[in-house]
Amino acid sequence: MAVELAVIFFSMILVDNYVLVQFLGICPFLGVSKRLDSAVGMSLAVTFVMVMATAATWPIQTFLLTPANPDGSLKWDMGYLQTIVFILIIAILVQLLESILKKYIPALYKALGVYLPLITTNCTILGVTVLNIDNGYDFLESIICAAGAGIGYLVAMVLFSGVRRRVEQAVTPKCFKDLPITLVAAAMVSLSFMGFGGIVESIFGV
Amino acid sequence: MSKNSKWKIFTNGFLAENPVLVLVLGTCPTLATSTMASNGIGMGLAATFVLVCSNIVISALRKVIPNQVRIPCYITVIAGFVSVVQMLVKAFVPALDSALGVYLPLIVVNCIILGRAEMFASKNGVLDSALDGLGMGIGFMITLTIMGTIREVLGSGTWMSGLDGLFPFLPEGFAIQVLPESVDPFTIMTSAPGGFFIFGVMMAAATWLTTRPKKEKASAPAEAAEGGNA
């Protein structure tokens, strides 16, 4: 059991990295990775909301939208409401978190503050909640998967903010200035992540 | 004159304000679904439908929706249309459903749609908003298709494979062989790094195209693109 969870966790960070391999959350990746501190702040906020959102949406999907009888058949199927319900839950959750943090943990609010409202439309959050359901993970696996995805996001952001500092000082053709050359650099970082393919399975001997 | 400006609203999304290459919105679906030209067309059609419908509804409701809660309202409207698209695609083009996977529900958080709702539909009339949505959607689809074409031709040597899933009248296993079989395809182009690379090159090409005639303003669009990606 622990090995399976570890495999999910580390695959999400290295092999199935959301930003560099699965193309989720590219907008904030390009927008916020200019400076290291904002990259870290955004990734921490994303990780936090991801785990919270998974903890909220998994029970709703399992017990409200598609509850199963003991023999495996569905009591009723409202799976078609998934998209609307999930995005509303995420939007509410982000608002709620913002007010709670503001009131009780002002230090964390200050650190995450600006990034929280942006998170509602970050596709990683909706992506991780939907993918957890699609993959048929149980509750614990879903939480671990969400945490791994968040840490993977952090790793990618931190690595890339370093790459970007160097790229910005490089001399590039005029039309490649700014974003185009950043994307080419992202291609190389993503290429290096491809090298992790299969590493988790061989480490844990699965 | 008014007809002229309507035309301008419509064509704005093609190149001058291309949502992907100039405004830098909706990058995630662009990269993820442009592995094949036919996926690009499918994704573009789905997004265009949602974009036009949500732009119409939001622009019709723009005086009713209170300013403070506008974003949740927009998202609810968009999510409703995305669910409609999801059900239609699942029922009529199941091949596209499995090709797009999680990116189909993720149209909800596609920043092009929310971005146009916020930037355009909330300030303009119903007809203008519908035209803007249509133009932006077509611009998105063209970009996806071009990108998908480059990646598919280089990455697997074929063009438009999988189009039979989208249009059932085509023969099964439809594909146009572009590179001869004896040429080893560049498989890296269909995976993640190729996506980033081609996207970067296309964005550079768009910058070059839009800035080339008036060289003295060459740096302006780059700054505009920078502002759009928040």
Short mmCIF file of C-alpha atoms in Angstrom, two decimals:
data_model
loop_
_atom_site.label_atom_id
_atom_site.label_comp_id
_atom_site.label_asym_id
_atom_site.label_seq_id
_atom_site.Cartn_x
_atom_site.Cartn_y
_atom_site.Cartn_z
CA MET A 1 0.00 0.00 0.00
CA ALA A 2 2.70 2.46 1.02
CA VAL A 3 4.70 1.56 -2.08
CA GLU A 4 1.72 2.16 -4.34
CA LEU A 5 1.16 5.57 -2.77
CA ALA A 6 4.84 6.42 -3.14
CA VAL A 7 4.72 5.42 -6.80
CA ILE A 8 1.72 7.68 -7.41
CA PHE A 9 3.38 10.54 -5.52
CA PHE A 10 6.72 10.41 -7.29
CA SER A 11 5.27 9.70 -10.73
CA MET A 12 3.17 12.83 -10.40
CA ILE A 13 6.28 14.86 -9.60
CA LEU A 14 8.74 13.50 -12.14
CA VAL A 15 7.12 11.41 -14.86
CA ASP A 16 3.63 12.89 -15.24
CA ASN A 17 4.60 16.42 -14.24
CA TYR A 18 1.51 18.52 -14.83
CA VAL A 19 3.20 21.53 -16.35
CA LEU A 20 5.96 20.00 -18.40
CA VAL A 21 4.43 16.73 -19.54
CA GLN A 22 0.65 17.03 -19.32
CA PHE A 23 0.33 20.71 -20.28
CA LEU A 24 -1.87 21.84 -17.44
CA GLY A 25 -1.46 25.24 -15.82
CA ILE A 26 0.75 26.74 -18.53
CA CYS A 27 -0.66 30.27 -18.23
CA PRO A 28 0.49 30.86 -14.64
CA PHE A 29 3.66 28.89 -15.44
CA LEU A 30 4.59 31.46 -18.08
CA GLY A 31 3.14 34.42 -16.22
CA VAL A 32 4.51 33.94 -12.71
CA SER A 33 7.80 32.11 -13.25
CA LYS A 34 9.74 35.32 -13.82
CA ARG A 35 10.78 35.66 -10.20
CA LEU A 36 11.64 32.91 -7.77
CA ASP A 37 9.60 34.19 -4.81
CA SER A 38 6.41 34.64 -6.79
CA ALA A 39 6.93 31.23 -8.41
CA VAL A 40 7.17 29.61 -4.96
CA GLY A 41 4.17 31.54 -3.64
CA MET A 42 1.98 30.56 -6.57
CA SER A 43 3.00 26.90 -6.42
CA LEU A 44 2.33 26.67 -2.69
CA ALA A 45 -1.10 28.21 -3.17
CA VAL A 46 -1.80 25.78 -6.02
CA THR A 47 -0.70 22.76 -3.96
CA PHE A 48 -2.84 23.86 -1.03
CA VAL A 49 -5.97 24.41 -3.13
CA MET A 50 -5.37 21.20 -5.10
CA VAL A 51 -5.37 19.03 -1.97
CA MET A 52 -8.37 20.87 -0.51
CA ALA A 53 -10.30 20.66 -3.77
CA THR A 54 -9.61 16.95 -4.12
CA ALA A 55 -10.69 16.36 -0.53
CA ALA A 56 -13.95 18.19 -1.29
CA THR A 57 -14.76 16.87 -4.76
CA TRP A 58 -13.91 13.18 -4.31
CA PRO A 59 -16.64 12.52 -1.69
CA ILE A 60 -19.14 14.58 -3.69
CA GLN A 61 -18.51 12.57 -6.84
CA THR A 62 -18.55 9.24 -4.99
CA PHE A 63 -21.48 9.75 -2.65
CA LEU A 64 -23.65 12.36 -4.37
CA LEU A 65 -23.17 12.26 -8.13
CA THR A 66 -22.49 8.56 -8.76
CA PRO A 67 -23.17 6.58 -5.56
CA ALA A 68 -22.59 2.84 -5.95
CA ASN A 69 -24.55 -0.07 -4.51
CA PRO A 70 -22.53 -2.76 -2.67
CA ASP A 71 -22.68 -4.92 -5.82
CA GLY A 72 -20.97 -2.19 -7.88
CA SER A 73 -23.97 -0.92 -9.84
CA LEU A 74 -24.85 2.76 -9.58
CA LYS A 75 -27.78 3.90 -7.43
CA TRP A 76 -28.20 6.86 -9.73
CA ASP A 77 -25.92 8.55 -12.27
CA MET A 78 -25.59 12.31 -12.23
CA GLY A 79 -22.06 12.21 -13.60
CA TYR A 80 -22.98 14.70 -16.29
CA LEU A 81 -23.12 17.40 -13.61
CA GLN A 82 -19.45 16.82 -12.79
CA THR A 83 -18.02 19.83 -14.64
CA ILE A 84 -20.46 22.39 -13.24
CA VAL A 85 -20.37 21.03 -9.70
CA PHE A 86 -16.58 20.76 -9.57
CA ILE A 87 -15.86 24.23 -10.90
CA LEU A 88 -18.39 25.77 -8.51
CA ILE A 89 -16.88 23.88 -5.58
CA ILE A 90 -13.42 25.09 -6.57
CA ALA A 91 -14.62 28.68 -6.93
CA ILE A 92 -16.36 28.58 -3.54
CA LEU A 93 -13.38 26.88 -1.93
CA VAL A 94 -10.98 29.52 -3.18
CA GLN A 95 -13.22 32.32 -1.88
CA LEU A 96 -13.61 30.54 1.45
CA LEU A 97 -9.89 29.94 1.79
CA GLU A 98 -9.21 33.57 1.03
CA SER A 99 -11.50 34.80 3.81
CA ILE A 100 -10.33 32.20 6.32
CA LEU A 101 -6.67 32.88 5.69
CA LYS A 102 -7.23 36.63 5.84
CA LYS A 103 -8.89 36.31 9.24
CA TYR A 104 -6.85 33.63 10.98
CA ILE A 105 -3.47 33.20 9.26
CA PRO A 106 -2.61 36.66 7.92
CA ALA A 107 1.02 35.72 7.32
CA LEU A 108 0.06 32.95 4.91
CA TYR A 109 -2.57 35.21 3.37
CA LYS A 110 0.06 37.81 2.67
CA ALA A 111 2.29 35.22 1.07
CA LEU A 112 -0.42 33.64 -1.10
CA GLY A 113 -2.87 36.56 -1.28
CA VAL A 114 -2.45 37.80 -4.84
CA TYR A 115 -2.31 34.31 -6.30
CA LEU A 116 -5.42 32.89 -4.68
CA PRO A 117 -8.09 34.51 -6.92
CA LEU A 118 -6.14 33.48 -10.02
CA ILE A 119 -6.30 29.85 -8.98
CA THR A 120 -9.98 29.34 -9.80
CA THR A 121 -9.16 29.43 -13.49
CA ASN A 122 -5.95 27.44 -13.17
CA CYS A 123 -6.61 24.28 -15.10
CA THR A 124 -4.40 22.14 -12.86
CA ILE A 125 -7.00 22.27 -10.08
CA LEU A 126 -9.98 21.16 -12.15
CA GLY A 127 -7.64 18.83 -14.04
CA VAL A 128 -6.42 16.99 -10.95
CA THR A 129 -9.92 16.56 -9.52
CA VAL A 130 -11.33 15.20 -12.80
CA LEU A 131 -8.30 12.99 -13.49
CA ASN A 132 -8.52 11.46 -10.00
CA ILE A 133 -12.07 10.38 -10.75
CA ASP A 134 -11.16 9.17 -14.27
CA ASN A 135 -8.27 7.09 -12.91
CA GLY A 136 -10.56 5.47 -10.35
CA TYR A 137 -8.35 6.36 -7.36
CA ASP A 138 -9.69 5.89 -3.83
CA PHE A 139 -9.74 8.79 -1.39
CA LEU A 140 -6.21 8.37 -0.02
CA GLU A 141 -4.70 7.84 -3.47
CA SER A 142 -6.49 10.95 -4.74
CA ILE A 143 -5.09 13.09 -1.93
CA ILE A 144 -1.58 11.74 -2.49
CA CYS A 145 -1.92 12.29 -6.22
CA ALA A 146 -3.05 15.91 -5.66
CA ALA A 147 -0.15 16.55 -3.27
CA GLY A 148 2.31 15.04 -5.76
CA ALA A 149 0.88 17.14 -8.57
CA GLY A 150 1.29 20.26 -6.44
CA ILE A 151 4.88 19.47 -5.51
CA GLY A 152 5.59 18.68 -9.16
CA TYR A 153 4.22 22.10 -10.03
CA LEU A 154 6.55 23.66 -7.46
CA VAL A 155 9.55 21.79 -8.85
CA ALA A 156 8.79 22.86 -12.41
CA MET A 157 8.18 26.49 -11.44
CA VAL A 158 11.35 26.79 -9.35
CA LEU A 159 13.53 25.10 -11.97
CA PHE A 160 12.09 27.21 -14.72
CA SER A 161 12.39 30.53 -12.92
CA GLY A 162 16.13 29.84 -12.81
CA VAL A 163 16.24 28.99 -16.50
CA ARG A 164 14.26 32.09 -17.31
CA ARG A 165 16.67 34.42 -15.53
CA ARG A 166 19.42 33.20 -17.81
CA VAL A 167 17.28 33.30 -20.94
CA GLU A 168 16.32 36.91 -20.31
CA GLN A 169 19.93 37.99 -20.46
CA ALA A 170 20.62 36.12 -23.66
CA VAL A 171 20.74 37.87 -27.02
CA THR A 172 17.87 36.63 -29.17
CA PRO A 173 16.44 37.58 -32.57
CA LYS A 174 13.91 40.38 -32.22
CA CYS A 175 10.82 38.31 -33.02
CA PHE A 176 11.86 35.63 -30.47
CA LYS A 177 12.14 38.17 -27.65
CA ASP A 178 10.25 37.39 -24.42
CA LEU A 179 7.67 34.64 -24.69
CA PRO A 180 8.76 32.74 -27.83
CA ILE A 181 12.26 32.13 -26.52
CA THR A 182 10.80 31.28 -23.10
CA LEU A 183 8.70 28.58 -24.75
CA VAL A 184 11.72 27.18 -26.56
CA ALA A 185 13.52 27.07 -23.22
CA ALA A 186 10.49 25.32 -21.73
CA ALA A 187 10.78 22.75 -24.50
CA MET A 188 14.29 21.93 -23.32
CA VAL A 189 13.30 21.70 -19.66
CA SER A 190 10.44 19.44 -20.69
CA LEU A 191 12.86 17.34 -22.74
CA SER A 192 14.97 16.80 -19.64
CA PHE A 193 11.88 15.65 -17.73
CA MET A 194 11.26 13.05 -20.42
CA GLY A 195 14.44 11.40 -19.20
CA PHE A 196 12.62 10.48 -15.97
CA GLY A 197 10.35 8.07 -17.84
CA GLY A 198 10.29 4.71 -16.06
CA ILE A 199 12.53 5.88 -13.22
CA VAL A 200 9.87 5.59 -10.50
CA GLU A 201 8.88 2.05 -11.48
CA SER A 202 12.48 0.86 -11.42
CA ILE A 203 13.26 2.53 -8.07
CA PHE A 204 10.29 0.98 -6.31
CA GLY A 205 10.53 -2.25 -8.27
CA VAL A 206 6.91 -2.29 -9.43
CA MET B 1 -18.80 52.33 -41.58
CA SER B 2 -20.71 50.25 -39.04
CA LYS B 3 -20.55 47.24 -41.32
CA ASN B 4 -16.83 47.79 -41.58
CA SER B 5 -16.36 47.80 -37.81
CA LYS B 6 -18.41 44.59 -37.46
CA TRP B 7 -16.12 42.95 -39.99
CA LYS B 8 -13.17 44.23 -38.00
CA ILE B 9 -14.52 42.73 -34.77
CA PHE B 10 -14.95 39.43 -36.57
CA THR B 11 -11.51 39.28 -38.17
CA ASN B 12 -9.65 40.67 -35.17
CA GLY B 13 -9.19 37.20 -33.73
CA PHE B 14 -7.51 35.80 -36.83
CA LEU B 15 -4.13 37.44 -36.52
CA ALA B 16 -4.13 40.98 -35.05
CA GLU B 17 -5.59 39.77 -31.73
CA ASN B 18 -5.13 36.05 -32.22
CA PRO B 19 -6.12 34.65 -28.81
CA VAL B 20 -3.28 32.14 -28.65
CA LEU B 21 -0.35 33.75 -30.40
CA VAL B 22 -0.85 37.42 -29.53
CA LEU B 23 -3.05 37.55 -26.41
CA VAL B 24 -1.41 34.35 -25.07
CA LEU B 25 -4.62 32.92 -23.64
CA GLY B 26 -5.62 29.28 -23.58
CA THR B 27 -2.11 27.94 -23.87
CA CYS B 28 -2.82 24.64 -22.12
CA PRO B 29 -5.38 23.23 -24.58
CA THR B 30 -3.29 24.61 -27.43
CA LEU B 31 -0.26 22.62 -26.43
CA ALA B 32 -2.12 19.52 -25.35
CA THR B 33 -4.54 19.01 -28.20
CA SER B 34 -2.37 20.04 -31.14
CA THR B 35 -0.67 16.67 -31.47
CA MET B 36 -2.82 15.97 -34.54
CA ALA B 37 -4.49 18.38 -36.95
CA SER B 38 -7.85 16.66 -36.54
CA ASN B 39 -7.74 17.05 -32.75
CA GLY B 40 -7.04 20.73 -33.28
CA ILE B 41 -10.15 21.06 -35.44
CA GLY B 42 -12.28 19.19 -32.89
CA MET B 43 -11.03 21.23 -29.96
CA GLY B 44 -11.42 24.44 -31.97
CA LEU B 45 -15.03 23.62 -32.88
CA ALA B 46 -15.93 22.75 -29.28
CA ALA B 47 -14.31 25.90 -27.92
CA THR B 48 -15.88 28.08 -30.62
CA PHE B 49 -19.33 26.78 -29.76
CA VAL B 50 -18.85 27.50 -26.05
CA LEU B 51 -17.28 30.87 -26.79
CA VAL B 52 -20.11 32.08 -29.04
CA CYS B 53 -22.88 30.85 -26.71
CA SER B 54 -21.31 32.17 -23.53
CA ASN B 55 -20.49 35.51 -25.17
CA ILE B 56 -24.13 35.87 -26.28
CA VAL B 57 -25.59 34.98 -22.88
CA ILE B 58 -23.14 37.05 -20.88
CA SER B 59 -23.56 40.07 -23.10
CA ALA B 60 -27.36 39.75 -22.87
CA LEU B 61 -27.12 39.55 -19.08
CA ARG B 62 -24.40 42.18 -18.70
CA LYS B 63 -26.79 44.74 -17.11
CA VAL B 64 -28.32 42.11 -14.77
CA ILE B 65 -25.18 40.54 -13.34
CA PRO B 66 -23.90 42.52 -10.34
CA ASN B 67 -20.31 43.59 -10.75
CA GLN B 68 -19.03 41.98 -7.53
CA VAL B 69 -20.11 38.45 -8.38
CA ARG B 70 -19.54 38.60 -12.12
CA ILE B 71 -16.73 36.03 -12.30
CA PRO B 72 -18.72 33.21 -10.58
CA CYS B 73 -21.69 34.06 -12.82
CA TYR B 74 -19.55 33.88 -15.95
CA ILE B 75 -18.04 30.57 -14.87
CA THR B 76 -21.47 29.09 -14.22
CA VAL B 77 -22.69 30.13 -17.67
CA ILE B 78 -19.54 28.76 -19.31
CA ALA B 79 -19.68 25.50 -17.32
CA GLY B 80 -23.28 25.02 -18.43
CA PHE B 81 -22.35 25.27 -22.11
CA VAL B 82 -19.29 23.07 -21.61
CA SER B 83 -21.54 20.37 -20.14
CA VAL B 84 -23.77 20.67 -23.20
CA VAL B 85 -20.74 20.23 -25.49
CA GLN B 86 -19.49 17.31 -23.40
CA MET B 87 -22.80 15.49 -23.70
CA LEU B 88 -23.08 16.19 -27.44
CA VAL B 89 -19.51 15.03 -28.11
CA LYS B 90 -19.95 11.88 -25.99
CA ALA B 91 -23.13 11.03 -27.87
CA PHE B 92 -22.18 11.85 -31.46
CA VAL B 93 -18.35 11.87 -31.78
CA PRO B 94 -17.06 9.42 -29.14
CA ALA B 95 -13.68 9.24 -30.94
CA LEU B 96 -13.13 12.94 -30.25
CA ASP B 97 -14.14 12.43 -26.62
CA SER B 98 -11.41 9.87 -26.09
CA ALA B 99 -8.87 11.93 -28.05
CA LEU B 100 -9.43 15.12 -26.05
CA GLY B 101 -9.92 13.36 -22.70
CA VAL B 102 -9.72 15.66 -19.73
CA TYR B 103 -9.23 18.74 -21.94
CA LEU B 104 -12.89 18.69 -22.91
CA PRO B 105 -14.20 19.53 -19.41
CA LEU B 106 -11.21 21.84 -19.04
CA ILE B 107 -12.71 24.21 -21.63
CA VAL B 108 -14.43 25.69 -18.55
CA VAL B 109 -11.16 27.12 -17.36
CA ASN B 110 -9.89 28.00 -20.83
CA CYS B 111 -8.81 31.59 -20.29
CA ILE B 112 -9.86 32.60 -23.83
CA ILE B 113 -13.52 32.15 -22.91
CA LEU B 114 -13.43 33.85 -19.53
CA GLY B 115 -11.07 36.45 -20.97
CA ARG B 116 -13.44 37.38 -23.82
CA ALA B 117 -16.39 37.43 -21.42
CA GLU B 118 -14.54 39.85 -19.19
CA MET B 119 -12.82 41.93 -21.88
CA PHE B 120 -15.52 42.05 -24.55
CA ALA B 121 -18.95 40.54 -23.84
CA SER B 122 -19.43 42.39 -20.55
CA LYS B 123 -19.04 45.73 -22.33
CA ASN B 124 -20.59 45.22 -25.79
CA GLY B 125 -23.90 44.35 -27.42
CA VAL B 126 -25.15 40.86 -28.20
CA LEU B 127 -24.38 40.88 -31.94
CA ASP B 128 -20.89 42.30 -31.51
CA SER B 129 -20.17 39.76 -28.79
CA ALA B 130 -21.36 36.88 -30.93
CA LEU B 131 -19.13 38.06 -33.79
CA ASP B 132 -16.20 38.50 -31.43
CA GLY B 133 -16.73 35.00 -30.05
CA LEU B 134 -16.95 33.53 -33.53
CA GLY B 135 -13.83 35.35 -34.74
CA MET B 136 -11.83 34.44 -31.66
CA GLY B 137 -12.99 30.83 -31.89
CA ILE B 138 -12.00 30.59 -35.54
CA GLY B 139 -8.64 32.19 -34.78
CA PHE B 140 -8.14 29.61 -32.04
CA MET B 141 -9.13 26.79 -34.39
CA ILE B 142 -6.85 27.98 -37.20
CA THR B 143 -3.90 28.24 -34.83
CA LEU B 144 -4.57 24.78 -33.39
CA THR B 145 -4.92 23.27 -36.84
CA ILE B 146 -1.72 24.82 -38.18
CA MET B 147 0.17 23.78 -35.09
CA GLY B 148 -1.37 20.31 -35.24
CA THR B 149 -0.42 20.04 -38.91
CA ILE B 150 3.23 20.90 -38.26
CA ARG B 151 3.46 18.54 -35.31
CA GLU B 152 1.63 15.70 -37.00
CA VAL B 153 3.53 15.89 -40.29
CA LEU B 154 6.91 16.03 -38.56
CA GLY B 155 5.98 13.71 -35.69
CA SER B 156 4.14 10.89 -37.40
CA GLY B 157 4.45 11.62 -41.11
CA THR B 158 0.70 11.75 -41.71
CA TRP B 159 -1.86 14.54 -41.97
CA MET B 160 -5.44 14.67 -40.72
CA SER B 161 -5.41 11.13 -39.38
CA GLY B 162 -8.37 10.55 -37.07
CA LEU B 163 -10.56 12.92 -39.07
CA ASP B 164 -12.90 9.99 -39.74
CA GLY B 165 -13.84 10.08 -36.05
CA LEU B 166 -14.91 13.70 -36.46
CA PHE B 167 -16.73 13.37 -39.80
CA PRO B 168 -18.28 9.90 -40.09
CA PHE B 169 -18.66 10.09 -43.89
CA LEU B 170 -14.90 9.66 -44.33
CA PRO B 171 -13.56 6.10 -44.71
CA GLU B 172 -12.27 4.43 -41.56
CA GLY B 173 -8.57 4.85 -40.88
CA PHE B 174 -8.47 8.04 -42.99
CA ALA B 175 -5.02 9.66 -43.15
CA ILE B 176 -2.91 11.45 -45.72
CA GLN B 177 0.66 10.16 -45.82
CA VAL B 178 2.87 13.23 -46.21
CA LEU B 179 6.34 11.97 -45.40
CA PRO B 180 7.18 8.68 -47.13
CA GLU B 181 7.20 5.66 -44.81
CA SER B 182 10.93 5.25 -45.30
CA VAL B 183 11.58 8.53 -43.45
CA ASP B 184 11.77 8.05 -39.71
CA PRO B 185 9.28 10.44 -38.10
CA PHE B 186 10.39 12.93 -35.46
CA THR B 187 8.38 11.36 -32.64
CA ILE B 188 9.53 14.06 -30.23
CA MET B 189 7.26 16.55 -32.05
CA THR B 190 4.09 14.82 -30.90
CA SER B 191 5.24 14.74 -27.27
CA ALA B 192 5.56 17.59 -24.80
CA PRO B 193 8.90 19.20 -25.77
CA GLY B 194 7.89 19.41 -29.43
CA GLY B 195 4.70 21.17 -28.39
CA PHE B 196 6.54 23.86 -26.48
CA PHE B 197 9.07 24.29 -29.28
CA ILE B 198 6.57 24.61 -32.12
CA PHE B 199 4.45 26.97 -30.02
CA GLY B 200 7.47 29.19 -29.43
CA VAL B 201 8.38 29.21 -33.11
CA MET B 202 4.80 29.99 -34.15
CA MET B 203 4.55 32.83 -31.67
CA ALA B 204 7.78 34.26 -33.04
CA ALA B 205 6.36 33.95 -36.54
CA ALA B 206 3.18 35.79 -35.50
CA THR B 207 5.24 38.56 -33.92
CA TRP B 208 7.31 38.79 -37.06
CA LEU B 209 4.21 38.90 -39.29
CA THR B 210 2.40 41.55 -37.27
CA THR B 211 5.41 43.80 -36.80
CA ARG B 212 7.14 43.44 -40.15
CA PRO B 213 5.39 46.19 -42.20
CA LYS B 214 5.90 48.93 -39.61
CA LYS B 215 9.35 48.33 -38.30
CA GLU B 216 9.46 51.36 -36.01
CA LYS B 217 6.79 49.82 -33.76
CA ALA B 218 8.46 46.42 -33.56
CA SER B 219 8.56 46.21 -29.79
CA ALA B 220 4.92 47.13 -29.06
CA PRO B 221 3.19 43.76 -29.69
CA ALA B 222 5.74 41.92 -27.58
CA GLU B 223 4.76 44.11 -24.64
CA ALA B 224 1.08 43.59 -25.35
CA ALA B 225 1.61 39.83 -25.33
CA GLU B 226 3.42 40.12 -22.02
CA GLY B 227 0.44 41.84 -20.41
CA GLY B 228 -2.01 39.25 -21.64
CA ASN B 229 -0.70 36.18 -19.93
CA ALA B 230 -1.54 36.93 -16.29
#
